[in-house]
């Protein structure tokens, strides 16, 4: 039997192979969903610092653009874009550090005041509650009639506390591990975001080259224009929300100070 390898038969064979391969792949993924989900989770854990870095760089990019305008005097005598960009990135992160530090100080101060107020009130509540319980027991003679039940209840409560401590220790260790991993990812994300902001133009050029290698010129330009519009709209949205939040925060603080409300 003679095989006719013409263009039509070859195309059909290629499409049939792709369909069969995709079906086998889908069947394998469905039958090993737990393992696939575990590998997908591991993959996202590995790329998490890069995702965080991109988000940080994207949010700080408007501030860096403004800093670039401030440091234009650096290039008046001699063009030095690296120095200007370095100063802009440094100033951007200093501004971010000051804002986050100030916000953290305010929140910590308010939490400390809340803890002190709660502790002072607990000192008053405990004697009152204790006196009420003692009076209730003496009035109805509960302790004498239900001494055995109370003893058993206290014993059960102690066992429950012991079991809770045994089960909570692994959870506490897991929480500490997650916090350590989160801090490590955040530090890596900050370092990567510095490189992204410093070489922003090279990063964007590389993405355009990748798109040019995958798509035709017209499609590539259309995709770039779409992302440019999304970036412009989303940046304005973020800046607007930040301004709205600042205005609301200032108005609320002034109102709470005027009306002498706690925790302004």
CSV table of C-alpha atoms in Angstrom, one decimal:
chain,number,residue,atom,x,y,z
A,1,UNK,CA,0.0,0.0,0.0
A,2,UNK,CA,1.4,3.3,-1.1
A,3,UNK,CA,1.1,6.3,1.4
A,4,UNK,CA,0.3,9.6,-0.2
A,5,UNK,CA,2.0,12.3,2.0
A,6,UNK,CA,0.3,15.3,0.5
A,7,UNK,CA,-0.5,18.6,2.3
A,8,UNK,CA,-4.1,17.7,3.1
A,9,UNK,CA,-3.3,14.3,4.7
A,10,UNK,CA,-0.4,15.8,6.7
A,11,UNK,CA,-2.6,18.5,8.1
A,12,UNK,CA,-5.2,16.0,9.1
A,13,UNK,CA,-2.6,13.8,10.8
A,14,UNK,CA,-1.1,16.8,12.7
A,15,UNK,CA,-4.5,17.9,13.9
A,16,UNK,CA,-5.4,14.3,14.9
A,17,UNK,CA,-2.1,14.0,16.9
A,18,UNK,CA,-2.7,17.3,18.7
A,19,UNK,CA,-6.3,16.2,19.6
A,20,UNK,CA,-5.1,12.8,20.9
A,21,UNK,CA,-2.2,14.4,22.8
A,22,UNK,CA,-4.5,17.0,24.4
A,23,UNK,CA,-7.0,14.3,25.4
A,24,UNK,CA,-4.3,12.1,27.0
A,25,UNK,CA,-2.9,15.2,28.8
A,26,UNK,CA,-6.4,16.1,30.1
A,27,UNK,CA,-7.1,12.6,31.2
A,28,UNK,CA,-3.8,12.5,33.1
A,29,UNK,CA,-4.5,15.8,34.8
A,30,UNK,CA,-7.9,14.7,35.9
A,31,UNK,CA,-6.7,11.4,37.3
A,32,UNK,CA,-3.8,13.1,39.2
A,33,UNK,CA,-5.5,16.3,40.2
A,34,UNK,CA,-4.0,16.3,43.8
A,35,UNK,CA,-0.5,15.9,42.5
A,36,UNK,CA,-1.0,18.5,39.8
A,37,UNK,CA,-2.5,20.9,42.3
A,38,UNK,CA,0.5,20.4,44.6
A,39,UNK,CA,3.0,21.1,41.7
A,40,UNK,CA,1.0,24.2,40.7
A,41,UNK,CA,1.1,25.5,44.3
A,42,UNK,CA,4.8,24.9,44.4
A,43,UNK,CA,5.3,26.8,41.1
A,44,UNK,CA,3.3,29.8,42.4
A,45,UNK,CA,5.4,29.7,45.6
A,46,UNK,CA,8.6,29.9,43.6
A,47,UNK,CA,7.4,32.8,41.4
A,48,UNK,CA,5.6,34.6,44.3
A,49,UNK,CA,8.6,37.1,44.9
A,50,UNK,CA,8.5,38.0,41.2
A,51,UNK,CA,4.7,38.6,41.3
A,52,UNK,CA,5.1,40.7,44.5
A,53,UNK,CA,8.0,42.6,42.9
A,54,UNK,CA,5.9,43.4,39.8
A,55,UNK,CA,3.1,44.7,41.9
A,56,UNK,CA,5.4,46.8,44.1
A,57,UNK,CA,7.2,48.3,41.0
A,58,UNK,CA,3.8,49.0,39.3
A,59,UNK,CA,2.4,50.8,42.3
A,60,UNK,CA,5.6,52.8,42.9
A,61,UNK,CA,6.1,53.7,39.2
A,62,UNK,CA,3.9,56.9,39.3
A,63,UNK,CA,6.0,58.2,42.2
A,64,UNK,CA,9.2,57.4,40.4
A,65,UNK,CA,7.9,59.3,37.3
A,66,UNK,CA,7.4,62.4,39.5
A,67,UNK,CA,10.8,61.9,41.0
A,68,UNK,CA,12.3,61.8,37.5
A,69,UNK,CA,10.9,65.2,36.9
A,70,UNK,CA,12.3,66.5,40.2
A,71,UNK,CA,15.8,65.3,39.3
A,72,UNK,CA,15.9,66.7,35.8
A,73,UNK,CA,18.4,69.3,36.9
A,74,UNK,CA,21.0,66.5,37.2
A,75,UNK,CA,21.2,66.3,33.4
A,76,UNK,CA,21.4,70.1,32.7
A,77,UNK,CA,25.1,70.2,32.3
A,78,UNK,CA,25.8,66.6,31.3
A,79,UNK,CA,23.4,63.8,30.4
A,80,UNK,CA,23.5,61.2,33.1
A,81,UNK,CA,20.3,59.0,33.0
A,82,UNK,CA,21.7,56.4,35.4
A,83,UNK,CA,22.4,58.9,38.1
A,84,UNK,CA,18.9,60.5,37.7
A,85,UNK,CA,17.2,57.1,37.7
A,86,UNK,CA,19.2,56.0,40.8
A,87,UNK,CA,18.2,59.1,42.7
A,88,UNK,CA,14.6,58.7,41.6
A,89,UNK,CA,14.4,55.0,42.7
A,90,UNK,CA,16.1,55.9,46.1
A,91,UNK,CA,13.7,58.8,46.7
A,92,UNK,CA,10.7,56.7,45.8
A,93,UNK,CA,11.6,54.0,48.3
A,94,UNK,CA,12.4,56.6,51.0
A,95,UNK,CA,9.0,58.2,50.5
A,96,UNK,CA,7.4,54.7,50.6
A,97,UNK,CA,9.3,53.9,53.8
A,98,UNK,CA,8.3,57.1,55.5
A,99,UNK,CA,4.6,56.6,54.6
A,100,UNK,CA,4.6,53.0,55.7
A,101,UNK,CA,6.6,53.8,58.9
A,102,UNK,CA,4.3,56.7,59.8
A,103,UNK,CA,1.2,54.6,59.2
A,104,UNK,CA,2.7,51.7,61.2
A,105,UNK,CA,3.5,54.1,64.1
A,106,UNK,CA,0.0,55.5,64.1
A,107,UNK,CA,-1.6,52.0,64.1
A,108,UNK,CA,0.8,50.7,66.8
A,109,UNK,CA,0.1,53.7,68.9
A,110,UNK,CA,-3.7,53.2,68.6
A,111,UNK,CA,-3.3,49.4,69.4
A,112,UNK,CA,-1.2,50.2,72.5
A,113,UNK,CA,-3.9,52.6,73.7
A,114,UNK,CA,-6.6,50.0,73.1
A,115,UNK,CA,-4.6,47.4,75.1
A,116,UNK,CA,-4.0,49.7,78.0
A,117,UNK,CA,-7.7,50.7,78.1
A,118,UNK,CA,-8.8,47.1,77.9
A,119,UNK,CA,-6.3,46.1,80.7
A,120,UNK,CA,-7.6,48.9,83.0
A,121,UNK,CA,-11.2,47.9,82.4
A,122,UNK,CA,-10.4,44.2,83.0
A,123,UNK,CA,-8.9,45.2,86.4
A,124,UNK,CA,-12.2,46.6,87.3
A,125,UNK,CA,-14.3,43.9,85.8
A,126,UNK,CA,-12.6,40.9,87.4
A,127,UNK,CA,-13.3,41.8,91.1
A,128,UNK,CA,-16.9,42.7,90.2
A,129,UNK,CA,-17.5,39.5,88.3
A,130,UNK,CA,-15.8,37.5,91.1
A,131,UNK,CA,-17.9,39.2,93.8
A,132,UNK,CA,-21.1,38.5,91.7
A,133,UNK,CA,-20.2,34.8,91.3
A,134,UNK,CA,-19.4,34.4,95.0
A,135,UNK,CA,-22.7,36.1,96.0
A,136,UNK,CA,-24.6,34.0,93.5
A,137,UNK,CA,-23.1,30.8,94.9
A,138,UNK,CA,-23.7,31.8,98.5
A,139,UNK,CA,-27.3,32.9,97.8
A,140,UNK,CA,-28.4,29.7,96.1
A,141,UNK,CA,-25.9,27.3,97.8
A,142,UNK,CA,-24.8,26.0,94.4
A,143,UNK,CA,-21.4,24.9,95.4
A,144,UNK,CA,-22.6,22.6,98.1
A,145,UNK,CA,-25.3,20.9,95.9
A,146,UNK,CA,-23.2,20.6,92.7
A,147,UNK,CA,-19.7,20.3,94.1
A,148,UNK,CA,-19.0,17.0,92.2
A,149,UNK,CA,-20.4,18.4,88.9
A,150,UNK,CA,-18.3,21.5,89.2
A,151,UNK,CA,-15.2,19.5,90.0
A,152,UNK,CA,-15.8,17.2,86.9
A,153,UNK,CA,-16.4,20.3,84.8
A,154,UNK,CA,-13.1,21.9,85.9
A,155,UNK,CA,-11.3,18.6,85.2
A,156,UNK,CA,-12.8,18.4,81.7
A,157,UNK,CA,-11.9,22.0,81.1
A,158,UNK,CA,-8.3,21.3,82.1
A,159,UNK,CA,-8.1,18.3,79.7
A,160,UNK,CA,-9.6,20.4,76.9
A,161,UNK,CA,-7.0,23.1,77.6
A,162,UNK,CA,-4.2,20.5,77.5
A,163,UNK,CA,-5.5,19.1,74.2
A,164,UNK,CA,-5.8,22.5,72.7
A,165,UNK,CA,-2.2,23.3,73.6
A,166,UNK,CA,-1.1,20.1,72.0
A,167,UNK,CA,-2.9,20.8,68.8
A,168,UNK,CA,-2.1,24.5,68.7
A,169,UNK,CA,1.7,24.1,68.9
A,170,UNK,CA,1.9,22.6,65.3
A,171,UNK,CA,-0.4,25.4,64.1
A,172,UNK,CA,1.8,28.0,65.9
A,173,UNK,CA,4.9,26.5,64.3
A,174,UNK,CA,3.2,26.6,60.9
A,175,UNK,CA,2.2,30.2,61.4
A,176,UNK,CA,5.8,31.2,62.3
A,177,UNK,CA,7.0,29.3,59.2
A,178,UNK,CA,4.5,31.1,57.0
A,179,UNK,CA,5.5,34.5,58.5
A,180,UNK,CA,9.2,33.8,57.9
A,181,UNK,CA,8.5,32.7,54.3
A,182,UNK,CA,6.3,35.8,53.8
A,183,UNK,CA,9.1,38.2,55.1
A,184,UNK,CA,11.7,36.5,52.9
A,185,UNK,CA,9.5,36.8,49.8
A,186,UNK,CA,8.8,40.4,50.6
A,187,UNK,CA,12.5,41.2,51.0
A,188,UNK,CA,13.2,39.5,47.7
A,189,UNK,CA,10.3,41.3,46.0
A,190,UNK,CA,11.6,44.7,47.2
A,191,UNK,CA,15.1,43.9,45.8
A,192,UNK,CA,13.7,42.7,42.5
A,193,UNK,CA,11.3,45.7,42.2
A,194,UNK,CA,14.3,48.0,42.6
A,195,UNK,CA,15.9,46.4,39.5
A,196,UNK,CA,12.6,46.5,37.7
A,197,UNK,CA,12.2,50.3,38.3
A,198,UNK,CA,15.8,51.0,37.6
A,199,UNK,CA,15.8,49.2,34.2
A,200,UNK,CA,12.1,49.8,33.4
A,201,UNK,CA,12.7,50.7,29.8
A,202,UNK,CA,14.8,47.6,29.2
A,203,UNK,CA,12.1,45.5,30.9
A,204,UNK,CA,9.4,47.0,28.7
A,205,UNK,CA,11.6,46.6,25.5
A,206,UNK,CA,12.2,42.9,26.4
A,207,UNK,CA,8.4,42.3,26.7
A,208,UNK,CA,7.8,44.0,23.3
A,209,UNK,CA,10.5,41.7,21.7
A,210,UNK,CA,8.8,38.6,23.2
A,211,UNK,CA,5.5,39.8,21.8
A,212,UNK,CA,7.1,40.5,18.5
A,213,UNK,CA,8.5,37.0,18.3
A,214,UNK,CA,5.1,35.4,19.0
A,215,UNK,CA,2.7,37.7,17.1
A,216,UNK,CA,2.8,39.7,13.9
A,217,UNK,CA,3.6,43.4,13.9
A,218,UNK,CA,0.0,44.6,13.8
A,219,UNK,CA,-1.2,42.2,16.5
A,220,UNK,CA,1.8,43.1,18.7
A,221,UNK,CA,1.1,46.9,18.3
A,222,UNK,CA,-2.6,46.2,19.2
A,223,UNK,CA,-1.6,44.3,22.3
A,224,UNK,CA,0.8,47.0,23.4
A,225,UNK,CA,-1.8,49.7,22.9
A,226,UNK,CA,-4.3,47.7,24.9
A,227,UNK,CA,-1.9,47.3,27.8
A,228,UNK,CA,-1.0,51.0,27.6
A,229,UNK,CA,-4.6,52.0,27.9
A,230,UNK,CA,-5.1,49.6,30.8
A,231,UNK,CA,-2.0,51.0,32.5
A,232,UNK,CA,-3.2,54.6,32.0
A,233,UNK,CA,-6.8,53.9,33.3
A,234,UNK,CA,-5.6,51.7,36.2
A,235,UNK,CA,-2.9,54.2,37.3
A,236,UNK,CA,-5.5,57.0,37.4
A,237,UNK,CA,-7.9,54.8,39.3
A,238,UNK,CA,-5.2,54.0,42.0
A,239,UNK,CA,-4.1,57.7,42.3
A,240,UNK,CA,-7.8,58.8,42.6
A,241,UNK,CA,-8.5,56.2,45.3
A,242,UNK,CA,-5.4,57.3,47.2
A,243,UNK,CA,-6.5,60.9,47.1
A,244,UNK,CA,-10.0,59.9,48.2
A,245,UNK,CA,-8.7,57.9,51.1
A,246,UNK,CA,-6.4,60.7,52.3
A,247,UNK,CA,-9.3,63.2,52.2
A,248,UNK,CA,-11.6,60.9,54.1
A,249,UNK,CA,-8.9,60.1,56.6
A,250,UNK,CA,-8.1,63.8,57.3
A,251,UNK,CA,-11.8,64.7,57.6
A,252,UNK,CA,-12.5,61.8,60.0
A,253,UNK,CA,-9.5,62.7,62.1
A,254,UNK,CA,-10.5,66.3,62.3
A,255,UNK,CA,-14.1,65.4,63.2
A,256,UNK,CA,-13.0,62.9,65.9
A,257,UNK,CA,-10.6,65.5,67.4
A,258,UNK,CA,-13.4,68.2,67.4
A,259,UNK,CA,-15.9,65.9,69.1
A,260,UNK,CA,-13.2,64.5,71.4
A,261,UNK,CA,-13.9,60.9,70.4
A,262,UNK,CA,-11.4,58.2,71.5
A,263,UNK,CA,-8.7,56.9,69.1
A,264,UNK,CA,-8.7,59.6,66.4
